mmCIF file of C-alpha atoms in Angstrom:
data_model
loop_
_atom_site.group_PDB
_atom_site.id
_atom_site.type_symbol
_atom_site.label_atom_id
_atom_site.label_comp_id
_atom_site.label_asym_id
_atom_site.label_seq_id
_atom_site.Cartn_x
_atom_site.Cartn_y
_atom_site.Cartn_z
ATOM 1 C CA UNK A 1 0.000 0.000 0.000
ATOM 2 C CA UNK A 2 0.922 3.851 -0.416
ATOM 3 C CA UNK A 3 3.305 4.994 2.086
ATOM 4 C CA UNK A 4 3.927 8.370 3.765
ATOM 5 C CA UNK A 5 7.251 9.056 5.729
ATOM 6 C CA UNK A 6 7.350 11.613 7.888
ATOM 7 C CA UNK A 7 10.795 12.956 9.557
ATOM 8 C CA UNK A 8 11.444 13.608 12.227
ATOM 9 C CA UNK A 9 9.100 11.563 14.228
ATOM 10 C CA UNK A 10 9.772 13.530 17.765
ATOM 11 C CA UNK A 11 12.177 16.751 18.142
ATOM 12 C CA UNK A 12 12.662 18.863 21.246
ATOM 13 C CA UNK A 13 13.764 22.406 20.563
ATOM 14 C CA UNK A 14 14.557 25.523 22.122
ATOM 15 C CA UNK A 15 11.289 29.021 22.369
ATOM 16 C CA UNK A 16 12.564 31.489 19.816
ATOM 17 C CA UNK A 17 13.858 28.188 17.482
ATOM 18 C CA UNK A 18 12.778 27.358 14.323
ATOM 19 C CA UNK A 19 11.905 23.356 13.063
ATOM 20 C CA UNK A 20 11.521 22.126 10.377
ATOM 21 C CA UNK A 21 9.371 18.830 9.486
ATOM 22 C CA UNK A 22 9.119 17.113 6.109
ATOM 23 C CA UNK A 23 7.307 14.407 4.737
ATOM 24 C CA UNK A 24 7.381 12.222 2.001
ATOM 25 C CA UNK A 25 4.987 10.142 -0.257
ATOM 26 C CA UNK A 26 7.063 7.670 -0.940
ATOM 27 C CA UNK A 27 5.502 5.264 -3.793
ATOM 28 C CA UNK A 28 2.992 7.715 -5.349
ATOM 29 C CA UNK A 29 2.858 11.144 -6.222
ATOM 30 C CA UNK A 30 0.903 13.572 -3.821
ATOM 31 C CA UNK A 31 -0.708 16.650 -5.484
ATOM 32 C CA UNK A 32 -1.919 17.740 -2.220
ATOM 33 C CA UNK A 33 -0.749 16.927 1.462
ATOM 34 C CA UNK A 34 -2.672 17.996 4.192
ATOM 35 C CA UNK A 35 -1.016 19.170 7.533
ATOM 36 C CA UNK A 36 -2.616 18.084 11.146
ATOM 37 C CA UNK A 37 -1.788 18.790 14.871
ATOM 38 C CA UNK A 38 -3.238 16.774 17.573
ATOM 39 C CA UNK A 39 -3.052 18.647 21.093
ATOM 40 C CA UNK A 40 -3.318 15.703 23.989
ATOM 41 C CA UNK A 41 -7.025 14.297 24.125
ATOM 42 C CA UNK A 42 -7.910 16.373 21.140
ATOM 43 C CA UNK A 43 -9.542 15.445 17.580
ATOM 44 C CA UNK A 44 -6.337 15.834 14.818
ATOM 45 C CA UNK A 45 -7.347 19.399 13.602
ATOM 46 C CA UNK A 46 -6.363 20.242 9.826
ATOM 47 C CA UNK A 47 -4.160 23.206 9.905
ATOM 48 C CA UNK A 48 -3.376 23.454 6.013
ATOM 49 C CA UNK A 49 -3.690 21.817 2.817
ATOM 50 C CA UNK A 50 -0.495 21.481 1.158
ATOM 51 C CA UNK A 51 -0.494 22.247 -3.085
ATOM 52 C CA UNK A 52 2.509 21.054 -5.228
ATOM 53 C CA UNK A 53 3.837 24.283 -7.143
ATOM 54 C CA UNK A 54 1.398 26.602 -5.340
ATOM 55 C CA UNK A 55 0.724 28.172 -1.888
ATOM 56 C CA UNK A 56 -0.668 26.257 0.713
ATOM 57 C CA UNK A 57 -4.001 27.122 2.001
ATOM 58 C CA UNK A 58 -4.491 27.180 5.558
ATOM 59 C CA UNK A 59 -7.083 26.867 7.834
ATOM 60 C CA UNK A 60 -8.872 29.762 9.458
ATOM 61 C CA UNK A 61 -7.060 30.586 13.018
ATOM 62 C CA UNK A 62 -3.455 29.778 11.502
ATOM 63 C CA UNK A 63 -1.111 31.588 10.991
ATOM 64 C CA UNK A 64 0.756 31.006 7.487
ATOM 65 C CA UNK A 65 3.650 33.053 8.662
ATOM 66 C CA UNK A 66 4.469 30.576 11.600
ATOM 67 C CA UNK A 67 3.520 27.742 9.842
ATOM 68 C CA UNK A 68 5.752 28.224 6.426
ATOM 69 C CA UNK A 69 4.354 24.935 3.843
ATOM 70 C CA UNK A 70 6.423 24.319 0.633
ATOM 71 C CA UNK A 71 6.045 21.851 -1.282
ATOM 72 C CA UNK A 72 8.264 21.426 -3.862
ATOM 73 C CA UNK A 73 7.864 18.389 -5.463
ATOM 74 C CA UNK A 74 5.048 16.086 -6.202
ATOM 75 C CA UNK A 75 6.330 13.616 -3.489
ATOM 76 C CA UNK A 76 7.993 16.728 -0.748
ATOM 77 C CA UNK A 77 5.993 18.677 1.531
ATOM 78 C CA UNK A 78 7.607 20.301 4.199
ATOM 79 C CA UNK A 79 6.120 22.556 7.260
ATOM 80 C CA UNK A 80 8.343 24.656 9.061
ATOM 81 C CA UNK A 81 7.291 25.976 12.367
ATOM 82 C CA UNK A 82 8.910 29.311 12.770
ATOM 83 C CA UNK A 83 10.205 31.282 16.150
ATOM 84 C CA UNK A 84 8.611 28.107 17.695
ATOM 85 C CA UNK A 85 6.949 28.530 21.861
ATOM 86 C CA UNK A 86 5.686 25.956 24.195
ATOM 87 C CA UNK A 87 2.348 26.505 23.250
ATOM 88 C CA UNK A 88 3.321 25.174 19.849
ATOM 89 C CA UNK A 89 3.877 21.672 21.602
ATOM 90 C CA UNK A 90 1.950 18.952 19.524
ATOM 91 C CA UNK A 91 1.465 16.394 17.342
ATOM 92 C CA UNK A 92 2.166 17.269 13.908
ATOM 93 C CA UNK A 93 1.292 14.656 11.236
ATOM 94 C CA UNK A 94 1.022 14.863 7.560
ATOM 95 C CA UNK A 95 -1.153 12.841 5.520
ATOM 96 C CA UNK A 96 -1.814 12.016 1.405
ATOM 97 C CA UNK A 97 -4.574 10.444 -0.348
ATOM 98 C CA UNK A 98 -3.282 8.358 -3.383
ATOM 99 C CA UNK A 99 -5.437 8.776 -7.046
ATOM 100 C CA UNK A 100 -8.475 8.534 -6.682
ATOM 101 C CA UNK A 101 -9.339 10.902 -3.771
ATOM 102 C CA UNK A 102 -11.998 8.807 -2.517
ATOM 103 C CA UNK A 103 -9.380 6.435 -1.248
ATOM 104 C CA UNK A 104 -8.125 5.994 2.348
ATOM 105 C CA UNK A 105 -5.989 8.695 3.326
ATOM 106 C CA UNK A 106 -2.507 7.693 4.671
ATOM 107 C CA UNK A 107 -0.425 9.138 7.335
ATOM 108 C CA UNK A 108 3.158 9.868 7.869
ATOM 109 C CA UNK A 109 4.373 8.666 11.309
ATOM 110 C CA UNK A 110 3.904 11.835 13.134
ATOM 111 C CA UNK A 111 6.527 13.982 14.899
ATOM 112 C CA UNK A 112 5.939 14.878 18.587
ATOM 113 C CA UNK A 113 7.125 18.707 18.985
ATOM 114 C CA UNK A 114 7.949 20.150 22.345
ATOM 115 C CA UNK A 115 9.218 24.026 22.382
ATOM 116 C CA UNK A 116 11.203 24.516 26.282
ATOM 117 C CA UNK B 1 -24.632 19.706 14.342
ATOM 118 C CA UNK B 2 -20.579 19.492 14.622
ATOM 119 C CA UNK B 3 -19.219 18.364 11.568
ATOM 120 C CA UNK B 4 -18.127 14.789 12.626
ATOM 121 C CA UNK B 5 -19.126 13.999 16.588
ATOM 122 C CA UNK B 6 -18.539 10.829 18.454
ATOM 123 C CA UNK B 7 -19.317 9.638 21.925
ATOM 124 C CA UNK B 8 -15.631 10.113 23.068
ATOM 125 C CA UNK B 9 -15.907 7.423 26.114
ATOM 126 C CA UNK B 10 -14.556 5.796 27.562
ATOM 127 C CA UNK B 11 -15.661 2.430 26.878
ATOM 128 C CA UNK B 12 -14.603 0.233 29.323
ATOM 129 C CA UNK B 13 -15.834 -3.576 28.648
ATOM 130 C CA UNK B 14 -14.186 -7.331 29.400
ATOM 131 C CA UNK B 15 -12.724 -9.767 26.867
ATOM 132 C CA UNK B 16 -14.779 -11.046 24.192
ATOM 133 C CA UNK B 17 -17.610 -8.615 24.919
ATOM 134 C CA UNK B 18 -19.424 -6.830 21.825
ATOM 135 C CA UNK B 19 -19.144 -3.341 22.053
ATOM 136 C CA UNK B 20 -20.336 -0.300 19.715
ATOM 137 C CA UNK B 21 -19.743 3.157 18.677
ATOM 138 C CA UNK B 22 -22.133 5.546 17.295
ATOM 139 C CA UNK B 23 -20.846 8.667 15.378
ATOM 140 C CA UNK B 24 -23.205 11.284 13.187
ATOM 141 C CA UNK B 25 -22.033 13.692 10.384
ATOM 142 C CA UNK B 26 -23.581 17.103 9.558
ATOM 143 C CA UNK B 27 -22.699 17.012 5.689
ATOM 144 C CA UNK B 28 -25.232 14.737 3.922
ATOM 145 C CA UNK B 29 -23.589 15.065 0.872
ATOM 146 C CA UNK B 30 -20.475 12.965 1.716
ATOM 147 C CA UNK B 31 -20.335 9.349 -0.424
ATOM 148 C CA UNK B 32 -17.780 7.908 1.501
ATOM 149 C CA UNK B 33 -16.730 7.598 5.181
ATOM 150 C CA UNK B 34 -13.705 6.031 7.602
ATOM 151 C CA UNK B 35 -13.205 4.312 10.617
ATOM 152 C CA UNK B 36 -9.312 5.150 12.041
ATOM 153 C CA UNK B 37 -7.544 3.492 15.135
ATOM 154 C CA UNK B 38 -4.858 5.249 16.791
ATOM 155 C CA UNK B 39 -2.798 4.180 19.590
ATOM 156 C CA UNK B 40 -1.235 6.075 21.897
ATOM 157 C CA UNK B 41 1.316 8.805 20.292
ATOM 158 C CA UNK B 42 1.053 7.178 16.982
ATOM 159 C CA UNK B 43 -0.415 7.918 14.078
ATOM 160 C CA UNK B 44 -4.423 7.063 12.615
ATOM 161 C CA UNK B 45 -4.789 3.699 10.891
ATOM 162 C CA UNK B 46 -7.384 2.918 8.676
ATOM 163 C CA UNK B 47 -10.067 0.469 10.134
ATOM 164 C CA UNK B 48 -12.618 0.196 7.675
ATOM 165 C CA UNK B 49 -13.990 2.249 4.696
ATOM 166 C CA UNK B 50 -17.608 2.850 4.040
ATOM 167 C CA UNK B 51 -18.900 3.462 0.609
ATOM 168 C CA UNK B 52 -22.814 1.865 0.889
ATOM 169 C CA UNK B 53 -24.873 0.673 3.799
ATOM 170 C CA UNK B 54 -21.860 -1.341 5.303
ATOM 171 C CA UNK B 55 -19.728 -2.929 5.497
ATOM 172 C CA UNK B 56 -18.096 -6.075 7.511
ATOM 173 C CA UNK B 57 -14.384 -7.039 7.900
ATOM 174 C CA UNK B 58 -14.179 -9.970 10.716
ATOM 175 C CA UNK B 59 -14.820 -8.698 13.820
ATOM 176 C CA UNK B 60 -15.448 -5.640 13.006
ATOM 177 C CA UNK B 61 -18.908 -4.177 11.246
ATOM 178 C CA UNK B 62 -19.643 -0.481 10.070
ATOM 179 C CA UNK B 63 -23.067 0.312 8.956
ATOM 180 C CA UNK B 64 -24.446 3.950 7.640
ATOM 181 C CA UNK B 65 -27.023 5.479 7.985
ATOM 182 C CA UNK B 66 -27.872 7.969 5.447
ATOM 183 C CA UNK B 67 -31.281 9.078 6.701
ATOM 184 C CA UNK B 68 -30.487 10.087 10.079
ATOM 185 C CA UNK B 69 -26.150 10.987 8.853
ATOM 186 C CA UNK B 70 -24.477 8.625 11.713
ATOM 187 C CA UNK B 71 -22.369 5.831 11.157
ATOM 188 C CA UNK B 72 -21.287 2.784 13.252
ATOM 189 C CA UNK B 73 -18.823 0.673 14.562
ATOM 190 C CA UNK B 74 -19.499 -2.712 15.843
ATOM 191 C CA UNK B 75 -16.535 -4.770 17.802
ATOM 192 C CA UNK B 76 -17.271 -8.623 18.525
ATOM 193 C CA UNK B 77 -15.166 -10.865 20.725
ATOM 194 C CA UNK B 78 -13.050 -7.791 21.933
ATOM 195 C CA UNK B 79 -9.494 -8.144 22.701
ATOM 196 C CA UNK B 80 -6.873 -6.603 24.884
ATOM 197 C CA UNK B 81 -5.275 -5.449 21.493
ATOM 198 C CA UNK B 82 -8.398 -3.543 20.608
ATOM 199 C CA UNK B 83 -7.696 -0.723 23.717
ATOM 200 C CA UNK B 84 -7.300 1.995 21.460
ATOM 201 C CA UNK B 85 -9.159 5.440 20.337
ATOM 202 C CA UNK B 86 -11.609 5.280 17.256
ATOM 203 C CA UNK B 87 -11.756 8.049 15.003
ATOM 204 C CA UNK B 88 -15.069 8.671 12.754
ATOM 205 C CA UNK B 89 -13.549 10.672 9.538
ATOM 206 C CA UNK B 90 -15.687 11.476 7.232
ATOM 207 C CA UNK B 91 -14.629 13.840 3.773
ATOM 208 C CA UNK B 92 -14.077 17.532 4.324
ATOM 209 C CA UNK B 93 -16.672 18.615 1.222
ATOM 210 C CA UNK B 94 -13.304 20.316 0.159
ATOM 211 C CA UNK B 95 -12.620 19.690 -3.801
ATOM 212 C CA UNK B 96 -8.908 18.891 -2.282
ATOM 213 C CA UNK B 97 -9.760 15.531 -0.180
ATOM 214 C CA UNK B 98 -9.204 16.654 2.917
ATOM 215 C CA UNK B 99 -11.109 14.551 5.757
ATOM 216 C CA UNK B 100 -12.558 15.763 9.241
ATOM 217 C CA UNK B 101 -12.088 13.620 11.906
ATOM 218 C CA UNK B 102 -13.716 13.091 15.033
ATOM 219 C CA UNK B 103 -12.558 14.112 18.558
ATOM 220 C CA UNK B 104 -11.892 9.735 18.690
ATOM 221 C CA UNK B 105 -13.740 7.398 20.896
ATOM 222 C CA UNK B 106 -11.718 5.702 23.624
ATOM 223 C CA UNK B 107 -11.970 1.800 23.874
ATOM 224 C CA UNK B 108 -10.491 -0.222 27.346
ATOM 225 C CA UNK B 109 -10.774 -3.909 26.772
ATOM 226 C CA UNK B 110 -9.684 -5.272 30.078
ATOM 227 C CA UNK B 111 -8.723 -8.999 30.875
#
């Protein structure tokens, strides 16, 4: 089945710090990624849609300056979480949905984001 | 109506007992629906898909219901290995694909 890598899958970084997150489709080409954080005991919330070639469009209540999406390549999307605070502590996990779009939607492995 | 709600639990039940979870959709337009399992700190699985009226994989059934928007998930036989949260996803309306998930329900099977 399709597969979606996501890197890195925890990171621990420093308020004022910048990460950087990518993730990969990585035996189909992905024409759209969608970007998710998942606060403890919380429903994964869809922060932004992820376009190949074009800007991403994000959801309303984020902010697409902290949240910087490329994605380069029909098989790269990357989310960058900029001048990063502990409030930004989450669960960040991409997803894809292989051709057609009414398939089952796969997930990268998640990476697990805490800002000290 | 929220967009995708679920009972969120949790469900506590014994071995081998039949448990199910109810979960109802405000957009009557979608076709097709999902049933995720995530563990703890890892990322959603897909359960089952739901294209029709149902649909039945083992021990596991979904059914829809079109006419009242809610969909189900029926466990038989439970097992320790099915302690995990259940997530009701159902297609964003977006022409993208996106899906909306539900805040997860929380299953305990317990020895």
């Amino acid at each position: 089945g399709a597969v979606v890598s996501q890197h890195p899958s925890w990171v621990i970084c420093k308020s004022g710090t910048s990460v950087k997150i990518e993730c990969r489709s990585l035996d189909f080409q992905a024409t759209t990624m969608f970007w998710y954080r998942q606060f403890p005991k919380q429903s994964l919330m869809l922060m932004a849609t992820s376009n190949e070639g074009s800007k991403a469009t994000y959801e309303q209540g984020v902010e697409k300056d902290k949240f910087l999406i490329n994605h380069a390549s029909l098989t790269l999307s990357t989310l960058t979480v900029t001048s990063a605070h502990p409030e930004d502590s989450s669960f960040y996990i991409c997803s894809a949905r292989s051709p057609p779009t009414n398939t089952e939607a796969f997930f990268g492995q998640g990476t697990r984001l805490t800002v000290v | 109506r929220k967009e995708v709600e679920q009972d969120p639990g949790p469900f506590n039940v014994p071995e081998g007992a039949t448990v199910a979870f109810n979960c109802t959709y405000s957009n009557s337009a979608s076709q097709s629906f999902f049933w995720y399992r995530q563990d703890c700190r890892k990322e959603p699985k897909l359960l089952m898909s739901v294209y029709s009226s149902g649909n039945e994989d083992g021990r596991f059934t979904a059914q829809l219901n079109r006419a009242s928007q809610y969909i189900s998930l029926l466990i038989r036989d439970s097992k320790l290995s099915d302690s995990a949260t259940y997530l009701c996803v159902v297609p964003g309306g977006g022409s993208q694909g996106n899906l909306i998930f539900g805040k997860g329900t929380k299953l305990s099977v317990k020895p």
